[in-house]
Amino acid sequence: MNTQHGPKLIDRYSPSERLNHWITAITFLMLAFSGLALFHPSMFWFTQFFGGPTWTRILHPYIGLVMFVSFSLLALKFWHHNLLTRNDIVWLRRIGDVVRNREEGLPEVDRYNAGQKLLFWTMIGTISVLLLTGIVIWRPWFAHYFPIDIVRLALLLHAVCAFIIICSIIVHIYAALWIKGTLGAMVRGTVTRAWARKHHPGWYKQVTEGEKH
Ligand code: HEM
């Protein structure tokens, strides 16, 4: 266990994992704003952040490719921590107690809780569909290879998945800010022992096992 930060802090994310996460987050925000600008006239003014309407339209799919690659690396690193277990089902059934801060007696949470895991698989599903449908509707490169009805269906699915993932990321950001000490994990790479013991006791036991004499 790394003790170079002092005895109170433990490592949660390496610098490369954090860089990977923030590239994903920044490209996601760019996609959300450029996508919403193209989606509805009331948000058309967002195009000024991307160099005007033409540049917004040109850049959006390329930024999408960057986010897909960046997110895929993140997902490859973390998927095995996000497999749902029997304990996760019990935790989900008692979500009311979690929200009311009555976590005693709940199954031990490992590296991620069931909410984080469900969000992770929602990201996997929506980002995969966004990539596939994005290619189908990408003019002038690929759209002409597909019948117009397929392009229309892809447009609809693209918008539905964008809506789902924007809502999911709002929840993700809200949870990161709401649970005190979580943001530090993705900013500095470390969390306090108290945070780990309270929110991820199973993970805390695993990472501190080597400390026992
Ligand atoms: C400004 C926006 C964002 C903030 C403030 C934020 C914050 C965080 C924080 C604090 C964690 C650590 C949680 C923990 O260790 O318990 C985290 C993990 C993670 N974030 Fe974000 N995030 C943002 C955007 C995104 C976006 C856009 C994506 C993907 C599209 C994303 C994907 C992930 C993933 C995959 C993890 C690892 C959790 C897991 O594997 O279940 N984040 N984020």
Short mmCIF file of C-alpha atoms and ligand atoms in Angstrom, two decimals:
data_model
loop_
_atom_site.label_atom_id
_atom_site.label_comp_id
_atom_site.label_asym_id
_atom_site.label_seq_id
_atom_site.Cartn_x
_atom_site.Cartn_y
_atom_site.Cartn_z
CA MET A 1 0.00 0.00 0.00
CA ASN A 2 1.28 3.41 -0.97
CA THR A 3 1.86 5.56 2.12
CA GLN A 4 3.73 8.42 0.45
CA HIS A 5 0.68 10.70 0.91
CA GLY A 6 0.66 10.08 4.66
CA PRO A 7 -1.19 7.46 6.68
CA LYS A 8 -4.68 8.92 6.10
CA LEU A 9 -4.78 8.63 2.30
CA ILE A 10 -4.86 5.62 0.00
CA ASP A 11 -4.54 5.38 -3.79
CA ARG A 12 -7.66 4.88 -5.91
CA TYR A 13 -6.64 5.97 -9.44
CA SER A 14 -3.24 6.20 -11.15
CA PRO A 15 -2.27 9.34 -13.11
CA SER A 16 -2.86 7.57 -16.45
CA GLU A 17 -6.34 6.41 -15.33
CA ARG A 18 -7.21 9.98 -14.31
CA LEU A 19 -5.89 11.41 -17.59
CA ASN A 20 -7.96 8.81 -19.45
CA HIS A 21 -11.07 9.70 -17.41
CA TRP A 22 -10.73 13.46 -17.92
CA ILE A 23 -10.14 13.14 -21.68
CA THR A 24 -13.37 11.09 -21.77
CA ALA A 25 -15.22 13.65 -19.63
CA ILE A 26 -14.04 16.71 -21.64
CA THR A 27 -14.81 15.12 -25.02
CA PHE A 28 -18.19 13.97 -23.64
CA LEU A 29 -19.09 17.55 -22.63
CA MET A 30 -18.01 18.82 -26.08
CA LEU A 31 -20.21 16.16 -27.69
CA ALA A 32 -23.19 16.97 -25.49
CA PHE A 33 -23.02 20.71 -26.26
CA SER A 34 -22.32 20.34 -29.99
CA GLY A 35 -24.97 17.60 -30.28
CA LEU A 36 -27.63 19.64 -28.46
CA ALA A 37 -26.79 22.63 -30.70
CA LEU A 38 -27.54 20.50 -33.75
CA PHE A 39 -30.61 18.93 -32.13
CA HIS A 40 -32.78 21.93 -31.34
CA PRO A 41 -32.86 25.61 -32.47
CA SER A 42 -33.14 26.79 -28.85
CA MET A 43 -29.62 25.44 -28.23
CA PHE A 44 -28.19 26.47 -31.61
CA TRP A 45 -26.19 29.25 -29.90
CA PHE A 46 -23.84 26.57 -28.45
CA THR A 47 -22.33 26.46 -31.97
CA GLN A 48 -20.35 29.61 -31.12
CA PHE A 49 -18.17 27.49 -28.77
CA PHE A 50 -17.06 25.36 -31.72
CA GLY A 51 -16.26 28.04 -34.30
CA GLY A 52 -19.76 28.42 -35.77
CA PRO A 53 -22.42 26.05 -37.19
CA THR A 54 -20.32 24.52 -39.98
CA TRP A 55 -17.42 23.67 -37.69
CA THR A 56 -19.83 22.27 -35.07
CA ARG A 57 -21.26 19.92 -37.68
CA ILE A 58 -17.81 18.90 -38.97
CA LEU A 59 -16.21 18.43 -35.54
CA HIS A 60 -19.01 16.58 -33.67
CA PRO A 61 -18.43 13.12 -35.25
CA TYR A 62 -14.63 13.33 -34.99
CA ILE A 63 -14.85 14.28 -31.29
CA GLY A 64 -17.21 11.28 -31.00
CA LEU A 65 -14.48 8.97 -32.31
CA VAL A 66 -11.97 10.38 -29.79
CA MET A 67 -14.44 9.88 -26.94
CA PHE A 68 -15.23 6.34 -28.07
CA VAL A 69 -11.55 5.33 -28.08
CA SER A 70 -10.89 7.07 -24.75
CA PHE A 71 -13.99 5.55 -23.10
CA SER A 72 -13.10 2.09 -24.47
CA LEU A 73 -9.68 2.24 -22.77
CA LEU A 74 -11.38 3.26 -19.50
CA ALA A 75 -13.94 0.47 -19.86
CA LEU A 76 -11.25 -2.14 -20.59
CA LYS A 77 -9.50 -1.11 -17.38
CA PHE A 78 -12.58 -1.16 -15.14
CA TRP A 79 -15.15 -3.62 -16.56
CA HIS A 80 -14.20 -6.45 -14.19
CA HIS A 81 -14.88 -4.24 -11.15
CA ASN A 82 -18.40 -3.60 -12.50
CA LEU A 83 -19.77 -7.16 -12.66
CA LEU A 84 -23.03 -7.36 -10.70
CA THR A 85 -23.12 -9.76 -7.74
CA ARG A 86 -25.88 -11.13 -5.48
CA ASN A 87 -24.91 -8.52 -2.86
CA ASP A 88 -25.53 -5.76 -5.39
CA ILE A 89 -29.17 -6.87 -5.77
CA VAL A 90 -29.67 -6.69 -1.99
CA TRP A 91 -27.98 -3.25 -1.93
CA LEU A 92 -30.30 -2.03 -4.72
CA ARG A 93 -33.39 -3.30 -2.90
CA ARG A 94 -32.33 -1.29 0.14
CA ILE A 95 -31.39 1.87 -1.77
CA GLY A 96 -33.72 3.84 0.56
CA ASP A 97 -31.38 3.08 3.50
CA VAL A 98 -28.33 4.13 1.44
CA VAL A 99 -29.91 7.49 0.59
CA ARG A 100 -30.89 8.02 4.26
CA ASN A 101 -27.27 7.30 5.29
CA ARG A 102 -28.28 4.11 7.20
CA GLU A 103 -25.73 1.81 5.64
CA GLU A 104 -25.20 -0.47 8.68
CA GLY A 105 -26.22 -4.06 7.94
CA LEU A 106 -26.06 -3.61 4.17
CA PRO A 107 -23.87 -6.01 2.16
CA GLU A 108 -20.24 -4.81 1.93
CA VAL A 109 -19.61 -2.68 -1.15
CA ASP A 110 -16.44 -3.55 -3.09
CA ARG A 111 -14.64 -1.15 -5.43
CA TYR A 112 -17.92 0.13 -6.91
CA ASN A 113 -21.49 0.07 -5.59
CA ALA A 114 -24.44 -1.31 -7.58
CA GLY A 115 -25.50 2.17 -8.71
CA GLN A 116 -22.06 2.87 -10.16
CA LYS A 117 -22.08 -0.54 -11.84
CA LEU A 118 -25.48 0.00 -13.49
CA LEU A 119 -24.32 3.40 -14.68
CA PHE A 120 -21.17 1.81 -16.11
CA TRP A 121 -23.19 -0.69 -18.19
CA THR A 122 -25.56 2.10 -19.29
CA MET A 123 -22.48 3.98 -20.55
CA ILE A 124 -21.27 0.84 -22.40
CA GLY A 125 -24.67 0.29 -24.07
CA THR A 126 -25.40 3.88 -25.04
CA ILE A 127 -21.86 4.71 -26.22
CA SER A 128 -21.81 1.57 -28.42
CA VAL A 129 -25.16 2.49 -30.01
CA LEU A 130 -24.07 6.14 -30.40
CA LEU A 131 -20.96 5.01 -32.31
CA LEU A 132 -22.82 2.60 -34.61
CA THR A 133 -25.72 4.97 -35.35
CA GLY A 134 -23.29 7.91 -35.64
CA ILE A 135 -21.47 6.13 -38.46
CA VAL A 136 -24.76 5.37 -40.25
CA ILE A 137 -25.81 9.06 -40.19
CA TRP A 138 -22.32 10.51 -40.92
CA ARG A 139 -22.59 12.58 -44.09
CA PRO A 140 -20.77 12.79 -46.47
CA TRP A 141 -18.69 9.71 -45.58
CA PHE A 142 -21.03 6.81 -44.79
CA ALA A 143 -24.72 7.79 -44.80
CA HIS A 144 -25.13 7.22 -48.56
CA TYR A 145 -24.28 3.51 -48.14
CA PHE A 146 -27.52 2.99 -46.15
CA PRO A 147 -31.23 3.15 -47.21
CA ILE A 148 -32.94 6.35 -46.04
CA ASP A 149 -35.21 4.46 -43.59
CA ILE A 150 -32.17 2.98 -41.85
CA VAL A 151 -30.61 6.46 -41.64
CA ARG A 152 -33.85 7.80 -40.11
CA LEU A 153 -34.00 4.96 -37.57
CA ALA A 154 -30.31 5.53 -36.72
CA LEU A 155 -31.01 9.26 -36.17
CA LEU A 156 -33.83 8.43 -33.77
CA LEU A 157 -31.70 5.90 -31.84
CA HIS A 158 -28.78 8.36 -31.75
CA ALA A 159 -31.00 11.01 -30.14
CA VAL A 160 -32.57 8.53 -27.65
CA CYS A 161 -29.15 7.19 -26.54
CA ALA A 162 -27.75 10.73 -26.29
CA PHE A 163 -30.67 11.67 -24.03
CA ILE A 164 -30.12 8.58 -21.83
CA ILE A 165 -26.38 9.13 -21.47
CA ILE A 166 -26.69 12.87 -20.78
CA CYS A 167 -29.15 12.07 -17.94
CA SER A 168 -26.83 9.29 -16.69
CA ILE A 169 -23.78 11.57 -16.66
CA ILE A 170 -25.76 14.23 -14.75
CA VAL A 171 -26.44 11.51 -12.11
CA HIS A 172 -22.73 10.49 -12.25
CA ILE A 173 -21.55 14.08 -11.66
CA TYR A 174 -24.17 14.66 -8.96
CA ALA A 175 -23.07 11.50 -7.10
CA ALA A 176 -19.40 12.49 -7.43
CA LEU A 177 -20.16 15.86 -5.79
CA TRP A 178 -22.76 14.57 -3.30
CA ILE A 179 -20.55 11.88 -1.72
CA LYS A 180 -17.92 14.03 -0.01
CA GLY A 181 -14.36 13.00 -0.84
CA THR A 182 -15.21 11.19 -4.11
CA LEU A 183 -14.10 13.95 -6.48
CA GLY A 184 -10.62 13.84 -4.89
CA ALA A 185 -10.30 10.27 -6.17
CA MET A 186 -10.44 11.50 -9.78
CA VAL A 187 -8.59 14.78 -9.15
CA ARG A 188 -5.70 13.75 -6.89
CA GLY A 189 -5.97 9.98 -7.24
CA THR A 190 -6.40 9.42 -3.52
CA VAL A 191 -9.22 8.95 -0.98
CA THR A 192 -9.18 9.00 2.80
CA ARG A 193 -9.32 5.76 4.74
CA ALA A 194 -12.55 6.98 6.36
CA TRP A 195 -14.14 7.44 2.91
CA ALA A 196 -13.06 3.97 1.80
CA ARG A 197 -14.24 2.30 5.04
CA LYS A 198 -17.64 4.01 4.83
CA HIS A 199 -18.46 3.75 1.12
CA HIS A 200 -16.38 0.78 -0.13
CA PRO A 201 -15.55 -1.40 2.92
CA GLY A 202 -14.95 -4.55 0.81
CA TRP A 203 -12.44 -2.70 -1.37
CA TYR A 204 -10.83 -1.12 1.71
CA LYS A 205 -10.23 -4.58 3.21
CA GLN A 206 -8.66 -5.81 -0.03
CA VAL A 207 -6.27 -2.87 -0.46
CA THR A 208 -5.15 -2.80 3.16
CA GLU A 209 -4.68 -6.58 3.51
CA GLY A 210 -0.92 -6.31 2.99
CA GLU A 211 -0.60 -3.86 5.88
CA LYS A 212 -1.37 -6.51 8.55
CA HIS A 213 1.63 -8.08 10.26
C1 HEM B 1 -17.41 16.52 -15.36
C2 HEM B 1 -17.80 15.28 -15.48
C3 HEM B 1 -17.38 14.13 -14.61
C4 HEM B 1 -17.06 14.07 -13.26
C5 HEM B 1 -17.04 15.23 -12.25
C6 HEM B 1 -16.73 12.70 -12.95
C7 HEM B 1 -16.32 12.22 -11.71
C8 HEM B 1 -15.92 10.93 -11.44
C9 HEM B 1 -15.42 10.46 -10.17
C10 HEM B 1 -15.23 11.32 -8.94
C11 HEM B 1 -15.16 9.13 -10.29
C12 HEM B 1 -14.60 8.20 -9.19
C13 HEM B 1 -15.72 7.43 -8.53
C14 HEM B 1 -15.18 6.39 -7.56
O1 HEM B 1 -14.00 6.06 -7.60
O2 HEM B 1 -15.97 5.86 -6.74
C15 HEM B 1 -15.49 8.75 -11.64
C16 HEM B 1 -15.36 7.46 -12.15
C17 HEM B 1 -15.69 7.10 -13.43
N1 HEM B 1 -16.19 7.93 -14.42
FE1 HEM B 1 -16.54 9.93 -14.26
N2 HEM B 1 -16.89 11.94 -14.09
C18 HEM B 1 -17.29 12.78 -15.11
C19 HEM B 1 -17.58 12.41 -16.41
C20 HEM B 1 -17.52 11.11 -16.90
C21 HEM B 1 -17.90 10.73 -18.24
C22 HEM B 1 -18.43 11.69 -19.30
C23 HEM B 1 -17.72 9.38 -18.33
C24 HEM B 1 -17.99 8.44 -19.49
C25 HEM B 1 -18.69 8.70 -20.55
C26 HEM B 1 -17.21 8.92 -17.06
C27 HEM B 1 -16.90 7.61 -16.77
C28 HEM B 1 -16.41 7.16 -15.55
C29 HEM B 1 -16.07 5.78 -15.28
C30 HEM B 1 -16.19 4.61 -16.27
C31 HEM B 1 -15.59 5.75 -13.95
C32 HEM B 1 -15.12 4.52 -13.18
C33 HEM B 1 -16.32 3.97 -12.43
C34 HEM B 1 -16.73 2.61 -12.88
O3 HEM B 1 -15.96 1.89 -13.54
O4 HEM B 1 -17.90 2.22 -12.56
N3 HEM B 1 -17.11 10.00 -16.21
N4 HEM B 1 -15.96 9.86 -12.32
#
